[in-house]
mmCIF file of C-alpha atoms and ligand atoms in Angstrom:
data_model
loop_
_atom_site.group_PDB
_atom_site.id
_atom_site.type_symbol
_atom_site.label_atom_id
_atom_site.label_comp_id
_atom_site.label_asym_id
_atom_site.label_seq_id
_atom_site.Cartn_x
_atom_site.Cartn_y
_atom_site.Cartn_z
ATOM 1 C CA VAL A 1 -33.666 8.865 -20.344
ATOM 2 C CA GLN A 2 -30.191 11.004 -20.761
ATOM 3 C CA ARG A 3 -29.720 13.119 -18.351
ATOM 4 C CA ASN A 4 -28.135 16.476 -18.911
ATOM 5 C CA MET A 5 -24.447 17.102 -18.586
ATOM 6 C CA SER A 6 -24.726 19.004 -15.220
ATOM 7 C CA SER A 7 -26.501 16.408 -12.948
ATOM 8 C CA MET A 8 -23.992 13.901 -14.340
ATOM 9 C CA SER A 9 -20.902 12.993 -11.526
ATOM 10 C CA LYS A 10 -17.478 14.467 -12.948
ATOM 11 C CA VAL A 11 -15.052 11.328 -12.614
ATOM 12 C CA TYR A 12 -10.673 11.460 -13.200
ATOM 13 C CA VAL A 13 -9.671 8.882 -14.867
ATOM 14 C CA THR A 14 -6.000 8.829 -14.243
ATOM 15 C CA ARG A 15 -5.238 5.880 -16.792
ATOM 16 C CA GLN A 16 -6.362 4.662 -20.229
ATOM 17 C CA ILE A 17 -7.514 1.535 -18.589
ATOM 18 C CA PRO A 18 -8.605 -1.220 -20.167
ATOM 19 C CA PRO A 19 -11.799 -0.038 -22.293
ATOM 20 C CA VAL A 20 -14.725 -2.468 -20.666
ATOM 21 C CA GLY A 21 -13.890 -0.262 -17.482
ATOM 22 C CA LEU A 22 -14.848 3.118 -19.811
ATOM 23 C CA LYS A 23 -17.452 1.836 -21.399
ATOM 24 C CA ILE A 24 -19.060 0.919 -18.087
ATOM 25 C CA LEU A 25 -18.694 4.395 -16.700
ATOM 26 C CA GLN A 26 -19.650 5.897 -20.139
ATOM 27 C CA GLU A 27 -23.295 3.462 -20.586
ATOM 28 C CA SER A 28 -24.267 4.373 -16.682
ATOM 29 C CA ARG A 29 -25.421 7.565 -18.003
ATOM 30 C CA GLN A 30 -24.613 8.197 -14.444
ATOM 31 C CA VAL A 31 -20.630 10.510 -15.016
ATOM 32 C CA GLN A 32 -18.723 12.405 -17.090
ATOM 33 C CA TYR A 33 -15.535 11.394 -16.905
ATOM 34 C CA GLU A 34 -12.027 12.838 -18.151
ATOM 35 C CA LEU A 35 -9.002 10.682 -18.821
ATOM 36 C CA TRP A 36 -5.258 10.780 -18.939
ATOM 37 C CA ASP A 37 -5.378 9.247 -22.389
ATOM 38 C CA SER A 38 -1.965 6.885 -21.985
ATOM 39 C CA ASP A 39 -1.142 3.461 -20.681
ATOM 40 C CA ASP A 40 2.388 4.797 -21.188
ATOM 41 C CA VAL A 41 3.257 6.893 -18.841
ATOM 42 C CA PRO A 42 1.452 7.677 -15.586
ATOM 43 C CA VAL A 43 0.044 11.442 -15.559
ATOM 44 C CA PRO A 44 2.335 13.972 -14.137
ATOM 45 C CA ARG A 45 1.310 14.988 -10.528
ATOM 46 C CA LYS A 46 1.385 18.773 -11.191
ATOM 47 C CA GLU A 47 -1.763 17.417 -13.919
ATOM 48 C CA LEU A 48 -3.245 15.150 -11.501
ATOM 49 C CA LEU A 49 -3.658 17.969 -8.914
ATOM 50 C CA GLN A 50 -5.170 20.094 -11.411
ATOM 51 C CA LYS A 51 -7.435 17.727 -12.763
ATOM 52 C CA VAL A 52 -9.008 16.506 -9.487
ATOM 53 C CA ASN A 53 -10.290 20.009 -8.852
ATOM 54 C CA GLY A 54 -14.008 19.070 -8.318
ATOM 55 C CA VAL A 55 -14.311 15.963 -9.295
ATOM 56 C CA ASP A 56 -16.862 13.377 -7.525
ATOM 57 C CA ALA A 57 -15.253 10.400 -8.167
ATOM 58 C CA LEU A 58 -11.548 9.183 -8.689
ATOM 59 C CA LEU A 59 -10.547 5.836 -11.066
ATOM 60 C CA CYS A 60 -6.990 5.585 -10.399
ATOM 61 C CA VAL A 61 -3.926 3.378 -10.599
ATOM 62 C CA LEU A 62 -1.261 2.110 -8.256
ATOM 63 C CA THR A 63 1.407 4.298 -9.310
ATOM 64 C CA GLU A 64 -0.454 7.894 -8.196
ATOM 65 C CA LYS A 65 -0.463 8.573 -4.517
ATOM 66 C CA ILE A 66 -3.616 9.753 -2.938
ATOM 67 C CA ASP A 67 -2.205 11.768 0.529
ATOM 68 C CA ALA A 68 -3.939 14.937 2.024
ATOM 69 C CA GLU A 69 -2.056 17.200 -0.635
ATOM 70 C CA LEU A 70 -4.414 15.589 -3.707
ATOM 71 C CA LEU A 71 -7.160 15.135 -1.305
ATOM 72 C CA ASP A 72 -7.046 18.845 -0.771
ATOM 73 C CA ALA A 73 -6.323 19.891 -4.356
ATOM 74 C CA ALA A 74 -9.804 17.548 -5.537
ATOM 75 C CA GLY A 75 -12.084 19.324 -2.785
ATOM 76 C CA PRO A 76 -15.048 18.721 -1.077
ATOM 77 C CA ASN A 77 -16.979 17.207 -4.044
ATOM 78 C CA LEU A 78 -15.024 14.248 -4.069
ATOM 79 C CA LYS A 79 -17.016 11.207 -2.528
ATOM 80 C CA VAL A 80 -15.249 7.990 -3.760
ATOM 81 C CA VAL A 81 -12.001 7.143 -4.791
ATOM 82 C CA SER A 82 -11.464 3.802 -7.166
ATOM 83 C CA THR A 83 -8.500 1.969 -6.962
ATOM 84 C CA MET A 84 -7.485 -0.500 -10.360
ATOM 85 C CA SER A 85 -5.826 -2.688 -7.899
ATOM 86 C CA VAL A 86 -5.718 -5.186 -4.681
ATOM 87 C CA GLY A 87 -3.018 -3.257 -3.096
ATOM 88 C CA PHE A 88 -3.766 -0.273 -1.312
ATOM 89 C CA ASP A 89 -0.328 1.219 0.025
ATOM 90 C CA HIS A 90 -0.487 4.365 -2.221
ATOM 91 C CA LEU A 91 -3.646 5.424 -0.718
ATOM 92 C CA SER A 92 -3.632 7.674 2.466
ATOM 93 C CA LEU A 93 -6.314 5.929 3.973
ATOM 94 C CA GLU A 94 -6.200 8.075 7.289
ATOM 95 C CA GLU A 95 -6.933 11.050 5.319
ATOM 96 C CA LEU A 96 -9.774 8.905 3.075
ATOM 97 C CA LYS A 97 -11.678 8.498 6.246
ATOM 98 C CA LYS A 98 -11.337 11.331 8.055
ATOM 99 C CA ARG A 99 -12.910 12.918 4.817
ATOM 100 C CA GLY A 100 -15.439 10.699 4.807
ATOM 101 C CA ILE A 101 -13.985 9.464 0.892
ATOM 102 C CA ARG A 102 -15.522 6.033 0.326
ATOM 103 C CA VAL A 103 -12.515 3.155 -1.426
ATOM 104 C CA GLY A 104 -13.089 0.739 -3.801
ATOM 105 C CA TYR A 105 -10.106 -1.843 -4.516
ATOM 106 C CA THR A 106 -9.941 -5.109 -6.766
ATOM 107 C CA PRO A 107 -9.328 -8.377 -4.761
ATOM 108 C CA GLU A 108 -10.210 -11.820 -5.558
ATOM 109 C CA VAL A 109 -10.393 -11.242 -9.115
ATOM 110 C CA LEU A 110 -6.496 -10.946 -9.260
ATOM 111 C CA THR A 111 -5.697 -14.070 -7.276
ATOM 112 C CA ASP A 112 -5.880 -16.792 -9.672
ATOM 113 C CA ALA A 113 -3.302 -14.465 -12.110
ATOM 114 C CA VAL A 114 -1.048 -13.889 -8.977
ATOM 115 C CA ALA A 115 -0.900 -17.091 -7.848
ATOM 116 C CA GLU A 116 0.229 -18.485 -11.465
ATOM 117 C CA LEU A 117 2.724 -16.185 -11.824
ATOM 118 C CA THR A 118 3.745 -16.786 -8.498
ATOM 119 C CA VAL A 119 4.623 -20.007 -9.241
ATOM 120 C CA ALA A 120 6.084 -19.305 -12.232
ATOM 121 C CA LEU A 121 8.596 -16.887 -10.911
ATOM 122 C CA LEU A 122 9.488 -19.379 -8.733
ATOM 123 C CA LEU A 123 9.773 -21.869 -10.501
ATOM 124 C CA ALA A 124 11.528 -19.858 -13.040
ATOM 125 C CA THR A 125 13.934 -18.395 -9.680
ATOM 126 C CA SER A 126 14.895 -22.448 -8.208
ATOM 127 C CA ARG A 127 15.734 -23.628 -11.309
ATOM 128 C CA ARG A 128 17.400 -20.865 -13.172
ATOM 129 C CA LEU A 129 15.595 -20.936 -16.196
ATOM 130 C CA ILE A 130 16.582 -17.039 -17.213
ATOM 131 C CA GLU A 131 20.112 -18.100 -16.356
ATOM 132 C CA ALA A 132 19.576 -21.509 -18.482
ATOM 133 C CA THR A 133 18.168 -19.614 -21.622
ATOM 134 C CA HIS A 134 21.119 -17.115 -21.015
ATOM 135 C CA GLU A 135 23.566 -20.060 -21.688
ATOM 136 C CA ALA A 136 21.739 -21.763 -24.784
ATOM 137 C CA LYS A 137 22.004 -18.442 -26.686
ATOM 138 C CA THR A 138 24.927 -16.995 -25.739
ATOM 139 C CA GLY A 139 27.324 -20.213 -26.697
ATOM 140 C CA GLY A 140 27.582 -21.487 -22.780
ATOM 141 C CA TRP A 141 25.835 -24.556 -23.454
ATOM 142 C CA GLY A 142 28.817 -27.464 -24.030
ATOM 143 C CA THR A 143 28.674 -31.129 -22.898
ATOM 144 C CA TRP A 144 26.067 -32.418 -20.525
ATOM 145 C CA ARG A 145 26.921 -31.837 -17.632
ATOM 146 C CA THR A 146 26.515 -33.453 -14.134
ATOM 147 C CA LEU A 147 25.943 -30.177 -11.816
ATOM 148 C CA TRP A 148 25.674 -27.660 -13.855
ATOM 149 C CA LEU A 149 22.404 -25.158 -13.781
ATOM 150 C CA CYS A 150 20.990 -27.082 -10.688
ATOM 151 C CA GLY A 151 18.861 -26.162 -8.601
ATOM 152 C CA HIS A 152 16.586 -26.780 -6.002
ATOM 153 C CA GLU A 153 13.324 -28.720 -6.064
ATOM 154 C CA LEU A 154 10.136 -28.605 -4.665
ATOM 155 C CA ALA A 155 9.030 -32.529 -4.455
ATOM 156 C CA ASN A 156 9.995 -32.669 -0.244
ATOM 157 C CA SER A 157 10.590 -29.135 0.657
ATOM 158 C CA THR A 158 8.994 -27.188 3.277
ATOM 159 C CA VAL A 159 6.962 -23.363 1.632
ATOM 160 C CA GLY A 160 6.899 -20.499 4.145
ATOM 161 C CA ILE A 161 4.458 -17.976 3.448
ATOM 162 C CA PHE A 162 4.932 -14.757 4.551
ATOM 163 C CA GLY A 163 1.387 -13.182 5.347
ATOM 164 C CA LEU A 164 -1.504 -15.716 4.881
ATOM 165 C CA GLY A 165 -4.186 -14.517 2.574
ATOM 166 C CA ARG A 166 -6.287 -15.186 -0.430
ATOM 167 C CA ILE A 167 -3.109 -14.804 -2.464
ATOM 168 C CA GLY A 168 -1.054 -17.434 -0.223
ATOM 169 C CA VAL A 169 -3.740 -19.682 -0.173
ATOM 170 C CA ALA A 170 -3.927 -19.737 -4.201
ATOM 171 C CA ILE A 171 -0.215 -20.112 -4.209
ATOM 172 C CA ALA A 172 -0.200 -22.879 -1.849
ATOM 173 C CA GLU A 173 -3.010 -24.707 -3.357
ATOM 174 C CA ARG A 174 -1.095 -24.471 -6.873
ATOM 175 C CA LEU A 175 2.606 -25.225 -4.984
ATOM 176 C CA ALA A 176 1.189 -28.790 -3.007
ATOM 177 C CA PRO A 177 0.864 -30.809 -6.720
ATOM 178 C CA PHE A 178 4.726 -30.284 -7.030
ATOM 179 C CA LYS A 179 4.662 -32.994 -3.424
ATOM 180 C CA VAL A 180 5.627 -29.937 -1.124
ATOM 181 C CA LYS A 181 6.195 -31.740 2.073
ATOM 182 C CA LYS A 182 4.507 -28.603 4.531
ATOM 183 C CA PHE A 183 3.663 -25.395 3.914
ATOM 184 C CA ILE A 184 4.288 -23.244 7.616
ATOM 185 C CA TYR A 185 2.627 -19.508 7.147
ATOM 186 C CA THR A 186 3.580 -16.496 9.847
ATOM 187 C CA ASP A 187 0.951 -13.729 10.161
ATOM 188 C CA VAL A 188 -0.149 -10.715 13.265
ATOM 189 C CA GLU A 189 -2.288 -13.631 14.317
ATOM 190 C CA PRO A 190 -3.234 -17.295 13.384
ATOM 191 C CA ARG A 191 -5.565 -17.698 10.269
ATOM 192 C CA PRO A 192 -6.704 -21.303 10.876
ATOM 193 C CA GLU A 193 -9.890 -20.914 8.426
ATOM 194 C CA LEU A 194 -7.168 -20.695 5.401
ATOM 195 C CA ALA A 195 -4.761 -22.253 7.015
ATOM 196 C CA SER A 196 -6.707 -25.157 7.232
ATOM 197 C CA LEU A 197 -7.621 -24.997 3.307
ATOM 198 C CA ILE A 198 -3.671 -25.652 2.697
ATOM 199 C CA ASN A 199 -2.791 -27.672 6.115
ATOM 200 C CA ALA A 200 -0.380 -25.269 7.080
ATOM 201 C CA GLU A 201 0.968 -25.182 10.127
ATOM 202 C CA TYR A 202 0.993 -21.054 12.028
ATOM 203 C CA VAL A 203 4.653 -20.352 12.988
ATOM 204 C CA SER A 204 6.374 -17.778 14.144
ATOM 205 C CA MET A 205 8.843 -15.163 11.842
ATOM 206 C CA ASP A 206 11.851 -16.846 13.216
ATOM 207 C CA GLU A 207 10.756 -20.323 12.626
ATOM 208 C CA LEU A 208 9.373 -19.494 9.098
ATOM 209 C CA ALA A 209 12.578 -17.694 8.624
ATOM 210 C CA LYS A 210 14.303 -21.118 9.348
ATOM 211 C CA ARG A 211 12.739 -23.742 8.288
ATOM 212 C CA SER A 212 11.396 -22.304 4.705
ATOM 213 C CA ASP A 213 13.053 -23.947 1.815
ATOM 214 C CA PHE A 214 11.214 -21.493 -0.087
ATOM 215 C CA LEU A 215 9.359 -18.058 1.460
ATOM 216 C CA ALA A 216 6.972 -16.261 -0.256
ATOM 217 C CA ALA A 217 5.582 -12.897 0.778
ATOM 218 C CA CYS A 218 2.383 -12.527 0.490
ATOM 219 C CA CYS A 219 1.655 -9.829 2.606
ATOM 220 C CA ALA A 220 0.177 -5.933 2.170
ATOM 221 C CA LEU A 221 2.760 -3.297 2.717
ATOM 222 C CA THR A 222 1.827 -1.318 6.062
ATOM 223 C CA PRO A 223 4.261 0.703 8.322
ATOM 224 C CA GLU A 224 4.524 -2.770 10.274
ATOM 225 C CA THR A 225 5.425 -4.591 7.003
ATOM 226 C CA LYS A 226 7.928 -1.893 5.786
ATOM 227 C CA GLU A 227 11.234 -3.861 5.349
ATOM 228 C CA ILE A 228 10.176 -6.634 7.451
ATOM 229 C CA CYS A 229 12.235 -8.925 4.714
ATOM 230 C CA ASN A 230 15.556 -7.624 6.201
ATOM 231 C CA LYS A 231 19.200 -9.054 7.300
ATOM 232 C CA ASP A 232 17.536 -10.604 10.331
ATOM 233 C CA LEU A 233 15.146 -12.183 8.543
ATOM 234 C CA PHE A 234 17.653 -13.298 5.629
ATOM 235 C CA SER A 235 20.382 -14.601 8.308
ATOM 236 C CA LYS A 236 17.925 -17.020 9.614
ATOM 237 C CA MET A 237 17.757 -18.358 6.246
ATOM 238 C CA LYS A 238 18.869 -21.639 4.742
ATOM 239 C CA LYS A 239 21.546 -21.224 2.514
ATOM 240 C CA THR A 240 19.949 -23.082 0.092
ATOM 241 C CA SER A 241 16.641 -21.520 0.036
ATOM 242 C CA ILE A 242 15.015 -19.287 -2.496
ATOM 243 C CA PHE A 243 12.998 -16.000 -1.327
ATOM 244 C CA ILE A 244 10.321 -14.857 -3.554
ATOM 245 C CA ASN A 245 7.955 -11.711 -3.683
ATOM 246 C CA THR A 246 5.097 -10.917 -5.537
ATOM 247 C CA SER A 247 4.044 -8.074 -3.210
ATOM 248 C CA ARG A 248 4.960 -4.917 -2.920
ATOM 249 C CA GLY A 249 8.815 -4.059 -3.036
ATOM 250 C CA GLY A 250 8.522 -2.113 0.082
ATOM 251 C CA VAL A 251 8.331 -4.648 2.262
ATOM 252 C CA VAL A 252 12.206 -6.032 1.451
ATOM 253 C CA HIS A 253 15.162 -4.441 2.486
ATOM 254 C CA GLN A 254 16.801 -4.371 -0.625
ATOM 255 C CA GLU A 255 20.384 -3.355 0.627
ATOM 256 C CA ASP A 256 20.296 -6.812 3.030
ATOM 257 C CA LEU A 257 18.520 -8.499 0.349
ATOM 258 C CA TYR A 258 21.513 -8.127 -2.027
ATOM 259 C CA ASP A 259 23.949 -8.742 0.317
ATOM 260 C CA ALA A 260 22.060 -12.088 1.233
ATOM 261 C CA LEU A 261 21.697 -13.073 -2.892
ATOM 262 C CA SER A 262 25.433 -11.682 -3.080
ATOM 263 C CA THR A 263 27.509 -13.784 -0.118
ATOM 264 C CA GLY A 264 25.393 -16.628 -0.446
ATOM 265 C CA GLN A 265 23.056 -16.738 2.702
ATOM 266 C CA ILE A 266 20.388 -17.062 0.542
ATOM 267 C CA ALA A 267 20.325 -19.096 -2.453
ATOM 268 C CA GLY A 268 17.817 -16.801 -4.477
ATOM 269 C CA ALA A 269 15.489 -14.520 -5.060
ATOM 270 C CA GLY A 270 12.464 -14.054 -7.603
ATOM 271 C CA LEU A 271 11.043 -10.330 -7.614
ATOM 272 C CA ASP A 272 7.806 -9.415 -9.547
ATOM 273 C CA VAL A 273 7.810 -5.957 -7.124
ATOM 274 C CA THR A 274 11.225 -3.777 -6.402
ATOM 275 C CA VAL A 275 11.617 -0.024 -4.947
ATOM 276 C CA PRO A 276 11.603 1.937 -6.929
ATOM 277 C CA GLU A 277 9.742 1.070 -9.887
ATOM 278 C CA PRO A 278 11.164 1.039 -12.789
ATOM 279 C CA LEU A 279 14.089 -0.469 -11.079
ATOM 280 C CA PRO A 280 16.929 1.632 -12.581
ATOM 281 C CA THR A 281 18.653 -0.095 -14.794
ATOM 282 C CA ASP A 282 22.092 -0.237 -13.202
ATOM 283 C CA HIS A 283 20.458 -1.427 -9.798
ATOM 284 C CA PRO A 284 23.036 -4.100 -8.514
ATOM 285 C CA LEU A 285 20.198 -6.278 -8.228
ATOM 286 C CA PHE A 286 20.204 -6.862 -12.025
ATOM 287 C CA THR A 287 23.974 -7.341 -11.689
ATOM 288 C CA LEU A 288 23.082 -10.987 -9.829
ATOM 289 C CA LYS A 289 22.689 -14.596 -11.839
ATOM 290 C CA ASN A 290 20.595 -15.359 -9.005
ATOM 291 C CA CYS A 291 18.113 -12.800 -8.523
ATOM 292 C CA VAL A 292 15.203 -12.976 -11.357
ATOM 293 C CA ILE A 293 13.465 -9.468 -11.944
ATOM 294 C CA LEU A 294 10.072 -9.222 -13.069
ATOM 295 C CA PRO A 295 8.613 -5.514 -14.212
ATOM 296 C CA HIS A 296 5.426 -5.941 -11.587
ATOM 297 C CA ILE A 297 3.263 -8.393 -13.811
ATOM 298 C CA ALA A 298 1.500 -10.689 -11.700
ATOM 299 C CA SER A 299 -1.990 -9.287 -12.200
ATOM 300 C CA ALA A 300 -1.095 -9.389 -15.987
ATOM 301 C CA SER A 301 -3.160 -11.392 -17.594
ATOM 302 C CA TYR A 302 -6.039 -10.008 -20.466
ATOM 303 C CA SER A 303 -8.674 -11.643 -18.294
ATOM 304 C CA THR A 304 -7.751 -10.349 -15.141
ATOM 305 C CA ARG A 305 -7.057 -7.216 -16.361
ATOM 306 C CA ASN A 306 -10.103 -6.955 -17.688
ATOM 307 C CA GLU A 307 -12.080 -7.983 -14.751
ATOM 308 C CA MET A 308 -10.163 -5.192 -12.223
ATOM 309 C CA SER A 309 -11.043 -2.828 -14.726
ATOM 310 C CA ALA A 310 -14.355 -3.714 -14.706
ATOM 311 C CA LEU A 311 -14.728 -3.932 -11.177
ATOM 312 C CA ALA A 312 -12.622 -0.318 -10.536
ATOM 313 C CA ALA A 313 -15.765 1.014 -12.648
ATOM 314 C CA ASN A 314 -18.695 -0.768 -10.805
ATOM 315 C CA ASN A 315 -17.018 0.026 -7.183
ATOM 316 C CA LEU A 316 -17.046 3.533 -8.626
ATOM 317 C CA LEU A 317 -20.361 4.109 -9.389
ATOM 318 C CA LEU A 318 -22.100 2.138 -6.733
ATOM 319 C CA GLY A 319 -20.364 4.872 -4.614
ATOM 320 C CA LEU A 320 -21.523 7.798 -6.128
ATOM 321 C CA ARG A 321 -24.907 5.873 -5.992
ATOM 322 C CA ALA A 322 -24.360 5.673 -1.907
ATOM 323 C CA LYS A 323 -24.661 1.935 -2.714
ATOM 324 C CA PRO A 324 -22.427 -0.880 -1.105
ATOM 325 C CA MET A 325 -19.449 -1.416 -3.585
ATOM 326 C CA ILE A 326 -18.792 -4.909 -4.617
ATOM 327 C CA LYS A 327 -15.154 -4.576 -3.138
ATOM 328 C CA GLU A 328 -14.916 -1.948 -0.450
ATOM 329 C CA LEU A 329 -12.560 -0.847 1.550
ATOM 330 C CA LYS A 330 -13.643 -0.883 5.467
ATOM 331 C CA LEU A 331 -11.740 2.251 6.513
HETATM 332 C C1 DGY B 1 -2.356 -4.904 -7.068
HETATM 333 O O1 DGY B 1 -3.564 -4.795 -7.665
HETATM 334 O O2 DGY B 1 -2.110 -4.221 -6.373
HETATM 335 C C2 DGY B 1 -1.312 -5.556 -8.121
HETATM 336 O O3 DGY B 1 -0.112 -4.825 -7.590
HETATM 337 C C3 DGY B 1 -1.107 -5.035 -9.338
HETATM 338 O O4 DGY B 1 -2.181 -5.947 -10.052
#
């Protein structure tokens, strides 16, 4: 039985998400949603503040800051915020908790896609693939040369993981067949269960920096991890090591990274995330041959983005029904 419109919950969706999620909302007959009908530009803040007024739930992506101002603009009806992301640094958890608003997010469904892309970025950086295709296309390819475009190999290497969660484990599982010698990791505390899956040793941040031939940042961005990859870390790394970041740009002090890369303190960096996003095309990091920059695409596979969309929609509907969500953030 179709409920009449007035008994339906009001939802604002801040982006044209993959259709499967919208279809779930529609077919639930539980909500009436309004949509910022573009995937090319984010909804302007002013418009967002107007549109959220009086809604029961909000489905957002990582470009929307969900803070006190927005929650005040939404008002007391707002019960659920569902983000189509595993990251939640764009959400003021404290403000959400204060208001008793439940939060859905999309972990796990993107782990494989992010791990796969991280391996691709690591190899592209360490084996200098972007430089190489550029040389091949632009006439730099002379005779076969003995040391030209040499990089660093994974075989016999030590791979360090900064922040061992599901994604760090999935990256290590994929790297192991490349004959990595040793996995090490650091985190706020040892994670023996996850570590045992990849036979990884818990070390201090200092040791992680010193011993890693490849260092991958896989942590969440929190006040504790903000700019934690800075000159202190880079100065302890080997000149031959490669830094990879597929977490959040905010965990890196970008000026320090630029200095480390341009002075040869470390051999290279592969970044899927930056501050800001998009990174302006005249940013100094783009001038460096030993820095590979991707436009935040780690979870960008069709199947994963569809799963994220569906999960975000289902989390939202369950939250509105006061049921446990499939994936809910503990506040
Ligand atoms: C996330 O989900 O947080 C990623 O950064 C985008 O998929």
